[in-house]
Every structure is written in C-alpha cells, then in structure tokens.
PDB file of C-alpha atoms in Angstrom:
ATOM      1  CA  UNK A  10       0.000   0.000   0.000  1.00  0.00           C
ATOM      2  CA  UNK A  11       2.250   2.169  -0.975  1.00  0.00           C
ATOM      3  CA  UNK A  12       1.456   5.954  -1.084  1.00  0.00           C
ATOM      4  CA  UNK A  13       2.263   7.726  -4.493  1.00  0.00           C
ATOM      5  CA  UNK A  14       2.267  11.447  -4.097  1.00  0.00           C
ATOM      6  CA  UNK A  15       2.411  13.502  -7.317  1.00  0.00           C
ATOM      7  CA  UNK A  16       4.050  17.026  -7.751  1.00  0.00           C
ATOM      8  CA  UNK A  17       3.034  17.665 -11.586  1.00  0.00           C
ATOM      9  CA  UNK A  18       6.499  16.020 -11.734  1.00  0.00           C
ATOM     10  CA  UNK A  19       8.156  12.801 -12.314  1.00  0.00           C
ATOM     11  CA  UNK A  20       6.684   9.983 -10.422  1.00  0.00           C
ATOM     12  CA  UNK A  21       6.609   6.006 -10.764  1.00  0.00           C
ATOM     13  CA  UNK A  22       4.013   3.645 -10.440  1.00  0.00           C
ATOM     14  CA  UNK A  23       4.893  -0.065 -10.524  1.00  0.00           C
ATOM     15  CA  UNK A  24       6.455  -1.250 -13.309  1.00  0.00           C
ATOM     16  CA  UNK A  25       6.181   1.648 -15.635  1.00  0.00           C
ATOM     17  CA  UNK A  26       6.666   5.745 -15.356  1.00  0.00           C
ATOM     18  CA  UNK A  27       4.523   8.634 -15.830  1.00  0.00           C
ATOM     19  CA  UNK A  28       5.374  12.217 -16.869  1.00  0.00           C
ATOM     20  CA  UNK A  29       3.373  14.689 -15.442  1.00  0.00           C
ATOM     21  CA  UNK A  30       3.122  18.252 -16.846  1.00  0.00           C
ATOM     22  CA  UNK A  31       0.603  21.096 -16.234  1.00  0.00           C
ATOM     23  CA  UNK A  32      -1.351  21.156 -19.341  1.00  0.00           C
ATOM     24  CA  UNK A  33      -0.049  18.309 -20.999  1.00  0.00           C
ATOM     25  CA  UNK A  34      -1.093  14.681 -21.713  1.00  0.00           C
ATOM     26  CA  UNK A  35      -0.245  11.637 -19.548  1.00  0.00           C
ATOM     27  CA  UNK A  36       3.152  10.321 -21.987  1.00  0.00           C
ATOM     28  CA  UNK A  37       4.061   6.684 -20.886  1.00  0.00           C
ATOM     29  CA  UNK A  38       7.543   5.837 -20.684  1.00  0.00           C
ATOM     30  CA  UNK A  39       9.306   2.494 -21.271  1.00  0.00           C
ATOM     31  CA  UNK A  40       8.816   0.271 -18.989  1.00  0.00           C
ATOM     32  CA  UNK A  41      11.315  -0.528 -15.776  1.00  0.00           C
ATOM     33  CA  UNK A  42      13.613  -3.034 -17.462  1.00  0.00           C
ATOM     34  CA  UNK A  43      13.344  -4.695 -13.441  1.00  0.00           C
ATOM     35  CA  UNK A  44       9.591  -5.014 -13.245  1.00  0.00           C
ATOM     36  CA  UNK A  45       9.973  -8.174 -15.645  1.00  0.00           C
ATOM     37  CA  UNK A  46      12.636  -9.778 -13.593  1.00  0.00           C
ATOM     38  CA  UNK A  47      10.424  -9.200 -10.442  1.00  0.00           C
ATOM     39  CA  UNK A  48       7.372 -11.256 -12.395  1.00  0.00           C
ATOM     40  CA  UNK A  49      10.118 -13.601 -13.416  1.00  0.00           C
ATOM     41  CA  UNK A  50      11.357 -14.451  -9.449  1.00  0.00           C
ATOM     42  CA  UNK A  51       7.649 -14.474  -8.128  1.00  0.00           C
ATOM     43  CA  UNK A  52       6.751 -17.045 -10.687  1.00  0.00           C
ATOM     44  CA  UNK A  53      10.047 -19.018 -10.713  1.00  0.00           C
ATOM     45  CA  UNK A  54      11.454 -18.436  -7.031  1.00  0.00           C
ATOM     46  CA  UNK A  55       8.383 -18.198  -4.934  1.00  0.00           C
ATOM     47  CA  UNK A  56       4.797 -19.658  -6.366  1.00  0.00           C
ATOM     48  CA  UNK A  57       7.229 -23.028  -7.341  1.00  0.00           C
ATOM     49  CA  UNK A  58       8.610 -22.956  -4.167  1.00  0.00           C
ATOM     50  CA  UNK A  59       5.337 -22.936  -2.329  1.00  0.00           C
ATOM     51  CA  UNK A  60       4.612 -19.253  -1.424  1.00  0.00           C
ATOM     52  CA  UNK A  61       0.514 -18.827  -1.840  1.00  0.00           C
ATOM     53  CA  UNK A  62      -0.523 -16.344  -0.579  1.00  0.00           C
ATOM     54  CA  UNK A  63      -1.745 -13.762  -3.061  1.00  0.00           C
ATOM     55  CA  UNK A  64      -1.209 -10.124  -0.982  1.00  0.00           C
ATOM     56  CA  UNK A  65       2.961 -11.312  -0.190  1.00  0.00           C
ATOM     57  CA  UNK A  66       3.311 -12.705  -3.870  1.00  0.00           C
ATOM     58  CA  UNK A  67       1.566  -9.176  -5.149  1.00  0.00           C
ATOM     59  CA  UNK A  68       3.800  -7.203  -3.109  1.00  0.00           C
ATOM     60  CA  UNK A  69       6.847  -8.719  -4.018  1.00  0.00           C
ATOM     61  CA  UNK A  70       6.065  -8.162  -7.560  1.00  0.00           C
ATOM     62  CA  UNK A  71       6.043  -4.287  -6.187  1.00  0.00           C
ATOM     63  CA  UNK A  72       9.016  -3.452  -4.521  1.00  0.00           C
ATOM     64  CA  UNK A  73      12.023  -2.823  -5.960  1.00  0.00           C
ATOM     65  CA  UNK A  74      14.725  -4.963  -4.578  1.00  0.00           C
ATOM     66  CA  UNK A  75      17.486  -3.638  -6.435  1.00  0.00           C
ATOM     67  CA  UNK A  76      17.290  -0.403  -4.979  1.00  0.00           C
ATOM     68  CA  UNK A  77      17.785  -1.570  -1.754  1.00  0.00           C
ATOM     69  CA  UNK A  78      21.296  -3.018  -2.528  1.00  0.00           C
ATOM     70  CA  UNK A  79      24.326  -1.116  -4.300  1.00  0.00           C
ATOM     71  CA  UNK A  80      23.870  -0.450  -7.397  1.00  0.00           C
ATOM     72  CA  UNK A  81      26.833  -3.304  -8.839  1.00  0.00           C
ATOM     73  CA  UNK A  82      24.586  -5.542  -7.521  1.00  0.00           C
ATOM     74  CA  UNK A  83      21.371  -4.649  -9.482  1.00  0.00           C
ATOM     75  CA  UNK A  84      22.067  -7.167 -11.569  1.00  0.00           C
ATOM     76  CA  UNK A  85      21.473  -9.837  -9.024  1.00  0.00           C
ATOM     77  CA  UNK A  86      18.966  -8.447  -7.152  1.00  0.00           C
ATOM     78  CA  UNK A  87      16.187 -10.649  -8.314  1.00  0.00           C
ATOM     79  CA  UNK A  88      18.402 -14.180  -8.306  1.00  0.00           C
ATOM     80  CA  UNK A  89      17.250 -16.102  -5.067  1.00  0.00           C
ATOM     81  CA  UNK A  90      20.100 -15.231  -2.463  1.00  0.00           C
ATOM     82  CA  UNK A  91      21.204 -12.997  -0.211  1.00  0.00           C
ATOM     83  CA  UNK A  92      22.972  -9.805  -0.968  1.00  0.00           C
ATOM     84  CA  UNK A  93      25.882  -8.565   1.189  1.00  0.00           C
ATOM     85  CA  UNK A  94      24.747  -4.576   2.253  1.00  0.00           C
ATOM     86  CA  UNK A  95      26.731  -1.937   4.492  1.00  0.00           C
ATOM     87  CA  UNK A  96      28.686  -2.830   8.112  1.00  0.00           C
ATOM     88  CA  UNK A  97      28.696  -6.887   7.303  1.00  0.00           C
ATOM     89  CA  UNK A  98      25.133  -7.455   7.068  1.00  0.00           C
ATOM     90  CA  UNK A  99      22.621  -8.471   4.565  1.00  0.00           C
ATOM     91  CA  UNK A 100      19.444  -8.186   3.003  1.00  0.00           C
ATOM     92  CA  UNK A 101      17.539 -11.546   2.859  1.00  0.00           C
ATOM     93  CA  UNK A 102      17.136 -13.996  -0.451  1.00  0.00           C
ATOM     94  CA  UNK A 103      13.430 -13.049  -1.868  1.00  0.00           C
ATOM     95  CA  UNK A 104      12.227 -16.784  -0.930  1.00  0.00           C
ATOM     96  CA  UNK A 105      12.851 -16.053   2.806  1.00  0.00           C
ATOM     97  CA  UNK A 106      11.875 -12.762   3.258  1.00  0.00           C
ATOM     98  CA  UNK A 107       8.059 -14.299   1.514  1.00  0.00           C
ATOM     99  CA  UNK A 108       8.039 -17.403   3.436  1.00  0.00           C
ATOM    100  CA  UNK A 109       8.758 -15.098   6.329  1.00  0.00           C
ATOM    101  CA  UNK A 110       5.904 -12.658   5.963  1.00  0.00           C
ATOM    102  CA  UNK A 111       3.420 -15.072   4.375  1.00  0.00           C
ATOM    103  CA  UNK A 112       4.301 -17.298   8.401  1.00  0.00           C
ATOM    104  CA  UNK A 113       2.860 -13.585   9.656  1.00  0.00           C
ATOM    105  CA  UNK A 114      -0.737 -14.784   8.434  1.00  0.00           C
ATOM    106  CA  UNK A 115      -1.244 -10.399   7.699  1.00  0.00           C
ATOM    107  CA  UNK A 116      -4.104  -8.548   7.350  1.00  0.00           C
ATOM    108  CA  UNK A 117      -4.908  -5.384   6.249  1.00  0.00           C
ATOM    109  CA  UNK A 118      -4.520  -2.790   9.197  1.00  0.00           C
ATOM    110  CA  UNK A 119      -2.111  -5.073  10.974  1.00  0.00           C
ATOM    111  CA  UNK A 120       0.169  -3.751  13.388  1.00  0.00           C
ATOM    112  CA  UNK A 121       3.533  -4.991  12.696  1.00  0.00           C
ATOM    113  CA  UNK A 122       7.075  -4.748  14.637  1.00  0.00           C
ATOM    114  CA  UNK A 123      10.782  -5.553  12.810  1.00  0.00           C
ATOM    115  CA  UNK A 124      13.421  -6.126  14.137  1.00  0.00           C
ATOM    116  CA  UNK A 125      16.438  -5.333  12.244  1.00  0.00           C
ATOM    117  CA  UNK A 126      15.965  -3.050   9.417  1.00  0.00           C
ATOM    118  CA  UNK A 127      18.474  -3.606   7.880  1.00  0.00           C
ATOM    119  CA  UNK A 128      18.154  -2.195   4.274  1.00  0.00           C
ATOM    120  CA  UNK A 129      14.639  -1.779   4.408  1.00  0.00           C
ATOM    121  CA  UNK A 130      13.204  -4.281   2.109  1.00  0.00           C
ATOM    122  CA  UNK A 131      11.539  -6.464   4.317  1.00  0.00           C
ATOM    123  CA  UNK A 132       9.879  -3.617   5.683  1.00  0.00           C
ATOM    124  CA  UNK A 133       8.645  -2.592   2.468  1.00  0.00           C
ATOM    125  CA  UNK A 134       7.079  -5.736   1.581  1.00  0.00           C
ATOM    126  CA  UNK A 135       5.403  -5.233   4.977  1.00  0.00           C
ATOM    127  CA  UNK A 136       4.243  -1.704   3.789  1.00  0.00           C
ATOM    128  CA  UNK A 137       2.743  -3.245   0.361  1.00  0.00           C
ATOM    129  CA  UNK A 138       0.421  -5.149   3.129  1.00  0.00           C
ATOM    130  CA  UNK A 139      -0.405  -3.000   5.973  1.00  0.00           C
ATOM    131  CA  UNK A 140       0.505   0.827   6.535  1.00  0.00           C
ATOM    132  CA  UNK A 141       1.329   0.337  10.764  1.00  0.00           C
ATOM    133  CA  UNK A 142       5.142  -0.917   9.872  1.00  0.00           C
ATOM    134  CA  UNK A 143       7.827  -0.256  12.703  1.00  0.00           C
ATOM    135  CA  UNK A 144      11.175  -1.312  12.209  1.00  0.00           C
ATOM    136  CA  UNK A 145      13.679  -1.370  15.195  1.00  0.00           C
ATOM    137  CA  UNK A 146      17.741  -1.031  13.720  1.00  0.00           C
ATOM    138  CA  UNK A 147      20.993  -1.487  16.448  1.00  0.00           C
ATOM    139  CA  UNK A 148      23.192   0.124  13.678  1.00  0.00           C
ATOM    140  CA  UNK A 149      22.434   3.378  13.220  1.00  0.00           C
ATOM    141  CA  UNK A 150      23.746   4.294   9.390  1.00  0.00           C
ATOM    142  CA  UNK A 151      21.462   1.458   8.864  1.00  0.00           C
ATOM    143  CA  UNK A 152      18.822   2.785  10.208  1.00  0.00           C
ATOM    144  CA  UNK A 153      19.409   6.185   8.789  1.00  0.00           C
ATOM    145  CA  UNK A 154      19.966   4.703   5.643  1.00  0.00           C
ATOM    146  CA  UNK A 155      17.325   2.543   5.251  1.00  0.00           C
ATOM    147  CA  UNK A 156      14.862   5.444   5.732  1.00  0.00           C
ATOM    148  CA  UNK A 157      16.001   7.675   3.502  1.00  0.00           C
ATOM    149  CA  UNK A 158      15.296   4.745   1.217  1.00  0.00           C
ATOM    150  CA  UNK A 159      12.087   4.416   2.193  1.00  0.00           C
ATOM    151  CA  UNK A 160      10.496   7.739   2.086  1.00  0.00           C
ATOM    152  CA  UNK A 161      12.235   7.782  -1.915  1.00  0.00           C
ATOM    153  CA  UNK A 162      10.618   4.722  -2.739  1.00  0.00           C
ATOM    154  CA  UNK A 163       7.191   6.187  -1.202  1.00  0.00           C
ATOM    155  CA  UNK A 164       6.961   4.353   1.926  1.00  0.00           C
ATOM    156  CA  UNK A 165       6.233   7.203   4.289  1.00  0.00           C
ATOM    157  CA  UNK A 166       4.228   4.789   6.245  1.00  0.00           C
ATOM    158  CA  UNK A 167       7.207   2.999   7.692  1.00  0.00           C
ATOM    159  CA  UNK A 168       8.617   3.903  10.669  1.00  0.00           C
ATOM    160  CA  UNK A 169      12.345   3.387  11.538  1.00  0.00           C
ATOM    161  CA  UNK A 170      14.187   3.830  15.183  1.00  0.00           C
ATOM    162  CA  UNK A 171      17.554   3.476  15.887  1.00  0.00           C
ATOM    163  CA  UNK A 172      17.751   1.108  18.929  1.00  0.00           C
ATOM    164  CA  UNK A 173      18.501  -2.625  20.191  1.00  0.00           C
ATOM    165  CA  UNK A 174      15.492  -4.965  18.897  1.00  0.00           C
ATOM    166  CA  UNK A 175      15.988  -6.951  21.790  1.00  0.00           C
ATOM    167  CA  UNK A 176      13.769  -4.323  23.762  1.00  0.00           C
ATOM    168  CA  UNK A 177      11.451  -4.334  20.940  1.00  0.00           C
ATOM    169  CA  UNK A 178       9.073  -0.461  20.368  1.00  0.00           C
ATOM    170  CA  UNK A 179       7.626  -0.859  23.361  1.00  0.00           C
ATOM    171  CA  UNK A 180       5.427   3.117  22.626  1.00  0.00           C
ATOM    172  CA  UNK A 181       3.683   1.425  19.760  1.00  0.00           C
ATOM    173  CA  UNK A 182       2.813  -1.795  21.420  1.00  0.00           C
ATOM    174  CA  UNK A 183       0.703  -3.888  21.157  1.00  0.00           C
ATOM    175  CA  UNK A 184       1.171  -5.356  17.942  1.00  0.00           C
ATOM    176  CA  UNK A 185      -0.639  -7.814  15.847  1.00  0.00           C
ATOM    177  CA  UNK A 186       2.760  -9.576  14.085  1.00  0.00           C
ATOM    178  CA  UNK A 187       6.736  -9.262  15.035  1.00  0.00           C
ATOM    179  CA  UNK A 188       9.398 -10.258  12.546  1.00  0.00           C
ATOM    180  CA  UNK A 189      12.834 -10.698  13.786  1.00  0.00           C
ATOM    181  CA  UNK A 190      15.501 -10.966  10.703  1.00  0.00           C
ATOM    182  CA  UNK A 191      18.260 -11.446  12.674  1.00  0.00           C
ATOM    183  CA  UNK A 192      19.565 -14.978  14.521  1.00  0.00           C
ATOM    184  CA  UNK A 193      18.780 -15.249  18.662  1.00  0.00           C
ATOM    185  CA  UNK A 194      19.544 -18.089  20.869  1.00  0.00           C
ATOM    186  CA  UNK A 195      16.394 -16.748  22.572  1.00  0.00           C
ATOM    187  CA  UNK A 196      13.339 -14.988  22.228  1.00  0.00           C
ATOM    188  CA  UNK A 197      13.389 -11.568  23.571  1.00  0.00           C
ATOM    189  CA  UNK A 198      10.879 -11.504  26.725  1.00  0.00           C
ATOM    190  CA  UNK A 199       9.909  -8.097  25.662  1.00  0.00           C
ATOM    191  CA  UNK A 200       9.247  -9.145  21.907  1.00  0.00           C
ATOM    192  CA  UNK A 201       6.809 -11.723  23.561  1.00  0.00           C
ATOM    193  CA  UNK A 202       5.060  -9.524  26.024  1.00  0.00           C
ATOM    194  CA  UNK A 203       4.248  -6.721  23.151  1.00  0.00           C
ATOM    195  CA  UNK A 204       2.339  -9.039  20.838  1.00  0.00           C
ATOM    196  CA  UNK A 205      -0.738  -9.140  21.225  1.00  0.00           C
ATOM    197  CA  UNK A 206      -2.584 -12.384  21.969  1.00  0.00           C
ATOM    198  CA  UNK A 207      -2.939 -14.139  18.977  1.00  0.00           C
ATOM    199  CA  UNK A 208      -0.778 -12.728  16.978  1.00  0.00           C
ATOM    200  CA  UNK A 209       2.059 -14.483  15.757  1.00  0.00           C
ATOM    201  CA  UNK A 210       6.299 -13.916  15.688  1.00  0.00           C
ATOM    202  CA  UNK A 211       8.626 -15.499  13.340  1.00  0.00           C
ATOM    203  CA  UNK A 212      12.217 -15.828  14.781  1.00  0.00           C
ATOM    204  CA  UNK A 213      15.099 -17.325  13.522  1.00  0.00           C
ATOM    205  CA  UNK A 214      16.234 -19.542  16.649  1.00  0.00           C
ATOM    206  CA  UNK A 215      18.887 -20.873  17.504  1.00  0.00           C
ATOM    207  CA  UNK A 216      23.206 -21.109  17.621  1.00  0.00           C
ATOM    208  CA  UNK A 217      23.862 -17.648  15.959  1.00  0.00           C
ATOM    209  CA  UNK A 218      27.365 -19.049  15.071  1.00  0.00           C
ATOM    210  CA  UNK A 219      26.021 -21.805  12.829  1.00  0.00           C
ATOM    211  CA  UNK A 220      22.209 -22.730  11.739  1.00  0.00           C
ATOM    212  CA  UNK A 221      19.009 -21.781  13.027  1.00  0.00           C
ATOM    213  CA  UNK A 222      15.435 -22.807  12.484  1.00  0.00           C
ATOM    214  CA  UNK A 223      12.868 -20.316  11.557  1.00  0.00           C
ATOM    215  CA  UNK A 224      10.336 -20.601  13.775  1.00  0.00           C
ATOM    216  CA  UNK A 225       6.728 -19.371  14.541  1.00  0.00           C
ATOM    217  CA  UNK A 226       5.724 -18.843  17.748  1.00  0.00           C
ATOM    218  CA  UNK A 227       1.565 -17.694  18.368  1.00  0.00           C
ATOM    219  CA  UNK A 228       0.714 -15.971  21.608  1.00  0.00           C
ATOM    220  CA  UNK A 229      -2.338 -17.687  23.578  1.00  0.00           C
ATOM    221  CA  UNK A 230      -3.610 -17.554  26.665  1.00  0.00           C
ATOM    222  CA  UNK A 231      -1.999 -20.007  28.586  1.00  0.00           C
ATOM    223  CA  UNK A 232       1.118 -21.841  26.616  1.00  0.00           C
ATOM    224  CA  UNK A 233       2.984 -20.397  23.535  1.00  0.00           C
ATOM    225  CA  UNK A 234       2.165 -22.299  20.156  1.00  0.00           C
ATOM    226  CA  UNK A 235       5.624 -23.403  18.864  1.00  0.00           C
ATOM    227  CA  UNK A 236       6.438 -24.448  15.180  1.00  0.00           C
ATOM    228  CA  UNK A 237       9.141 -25.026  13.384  1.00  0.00           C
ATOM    229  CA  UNK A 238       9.323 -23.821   9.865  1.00  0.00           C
ATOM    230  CA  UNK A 239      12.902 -24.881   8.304  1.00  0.00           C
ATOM    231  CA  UNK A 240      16.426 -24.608   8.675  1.00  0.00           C
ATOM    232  CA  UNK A 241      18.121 -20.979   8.016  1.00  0.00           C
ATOM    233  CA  UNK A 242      21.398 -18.964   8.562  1.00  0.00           C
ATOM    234  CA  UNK A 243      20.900 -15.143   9.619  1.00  0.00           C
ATOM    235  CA  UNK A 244      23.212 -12.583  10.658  1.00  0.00           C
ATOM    236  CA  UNK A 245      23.162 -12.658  14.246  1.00  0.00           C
ATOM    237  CA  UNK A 246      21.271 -10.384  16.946  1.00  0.00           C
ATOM    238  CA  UNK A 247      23.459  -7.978  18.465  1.00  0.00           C
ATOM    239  CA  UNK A 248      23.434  -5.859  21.645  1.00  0.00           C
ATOM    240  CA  UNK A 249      21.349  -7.079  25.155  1.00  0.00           C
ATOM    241  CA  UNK A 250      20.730 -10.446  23.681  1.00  0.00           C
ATOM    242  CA  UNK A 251      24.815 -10.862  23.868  1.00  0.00           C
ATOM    243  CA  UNK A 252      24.368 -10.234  28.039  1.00  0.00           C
ATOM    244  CA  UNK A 253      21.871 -12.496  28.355  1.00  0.00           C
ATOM    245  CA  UNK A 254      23.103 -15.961  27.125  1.00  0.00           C
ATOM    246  CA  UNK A 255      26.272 -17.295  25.057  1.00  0.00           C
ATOM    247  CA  UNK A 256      25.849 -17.762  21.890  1.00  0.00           C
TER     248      UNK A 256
END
C-alpha cells in the first residue's frame, strides 16, 4: 500500500513511469527493465517454491529490490540469495523474506514490529500489506539509511528507530505480528510480552554461530504455540541479547 504522491512532476508507479506536466497529456515511458525480472522471481522463485498467498506474492512483484542493494549488484537483485549490504550485514534472499511474511498470516490494518531493518526491504514488503510498519535497527547508518530509502521509494508509512530490537518499540505496542531478521539463541521476553494475543512472531532460533530454524511462535492464553518452519542462517542479533546468554 504504498502511497504515491504527485508534484506535476516525475513519479513512478509499478512497473512503468509517468510524466506529469501542467497542461499536458499523460506520456508513458518504457517500462522498468526490473519489473519483468520481479514477475520472473515471483513465478520461478516463490509460487514453485510454495509461497501462496496472493497479498505477499503481489507485493513482491512491487518493490524494488534492487534499490535496496548497491547499485553493482542490481544485476542480481532478483536471483534467489542474499545480498551482502553496508557494516557486514545483509538483506535476505526473496524466498525467505516471503516465506517469512506469508508465516505472519497479515491482514490489512495489521500492526507490525521488525526487528532489524536492515536495508529496508523487508519492511517494504510489509508496507505493500499494511501501513502500521515499525522497524527497530541497532546500527544506526542502517537505520538512517534505510529510511532515507524508504520515504524515496514512497513508503512514508514505515517507521524506523535506531535502537537494540531486543527491547522491541515498546510506545507502539501492542502489535498484531513481530518479525525478527536477525539470529537469537532466545526470544526476547519483551518481543513476547508486546504481541498481542494471537498474533504471531517469526524468529530465527537458535546457535547464531552456525544454523538456526525459523520458527513461529503464536501468543495464547496459557502456553505459547511453537512451530518449526525450516532450517536458516541469519546474521546474528546484536546488543542485550549478547548479556543475556552465550551464543
């Protein structure tokens, strides 16, 4: 859901362009050479790999994933693996970061929490979905970054705060979904105690030197629901989670 503003100006929408001038027709451009490769991975990386649901595979035919990495590596930004970004991190291969927010079970008007920015993709695909999208960042040219990124790209509706994710946004709790795309050995307490019931967290768990196993945890009223999606390798959380147990 992505909110286009126009200025009688240059704006984009989707996969093609539109110039704008006071007085003058509506002249198309060509299209975005990247808006084919984006149909191309949905079909090819996602729908054959099992992602159904239609609102994540329609928004990750939206967002532009290249222009969340460098630009050397817009050339890759659509093949199914991660993609190294700034200070040793990275932003997610597209299968994960679907399988990921399809796990979320979303629905429009959703309140949603992130932890770790990191570029900003994953919180864009969130934004395609539902316009309540925080996003928690430890590193704060990240965070700063990713932003500015955002608000380009039209994603006002994102918010971003510099701050450890193992505390969670406590100010804009509770929330209906939390999506943790870095590695813990734990689940935050706080994470768990801002969700609402019902709603549902998907945490990579585990040895944050090695593997980890994505897993979805849904908030009752007695005894978390556990499951375990698959087997994963994410950067690891950093900050408070590092006091609390060894890795």
């Amino acid at each position: 859901m992505r909110r286009e503003v126009v200025f009688l100006t240059l704006f984009f929408l989707g996969a093609s362009s539109l110039i704008i001038s006071q007085g003058q027709k509506i002249a198309p451009t060509p299209p975005d050479k990247y808006a084919s490769l984006r149909l191309k991975m949905v079909k090819e990386q996602l729908e054959a790999r099992g992602i159904k649901d239609k609102v994540v595979l329609e928004a990750m035919k939206k967002v532009p994933r290249h222009l969340f990495v460098e630009q050397k590596y817009w050339g890759e930004a659509y093949n199914d693996y991660p993609l190294p970004i700034e200070e040793g991190q990275t932003i997610s291969q597209p299968y994960i970061v679907a399988l990921m927010t399809e796990c979320l079970q979303l629905a429009r008007g959703d309140r949603v929490l992130e932890i770790g920015t990191g570029s900003g993709y994953q919180a864009a695909v969130l934004a395609e979905i539902t316009d309540q999208v925080y996003s928690v960042e430890i590193r704060k040219n990240l965070a700063e970054k990713a932003k500015k990124t955002l608000v380009q790209l039209g994603y006002n509706q994102v918010q971003v705060k510099w701050g450890d994710g193992y505390y969670g946004w406590e100010d804009q709790a509770p929330y209906d979904a939390i999506i943790v795309t870095c590695a813990a050995n734990h689940v935050p307490p706080p994470l768990l105690k801002q969700l609402k019931e019902g709603g549902k967290l998907i945490i990579p768990l585990g040895s944050t030197l090695y593997f980890q196993t994505l897993t979805r945890i849904t908030k009752t009223s007695t005894r978390p629901k556990v499951e375990h999606i698959l087997g994963v390798r994410f950067v690891p959380m950093v900050g408070e989670i590092k006091k609390k147990r060894g890795t």
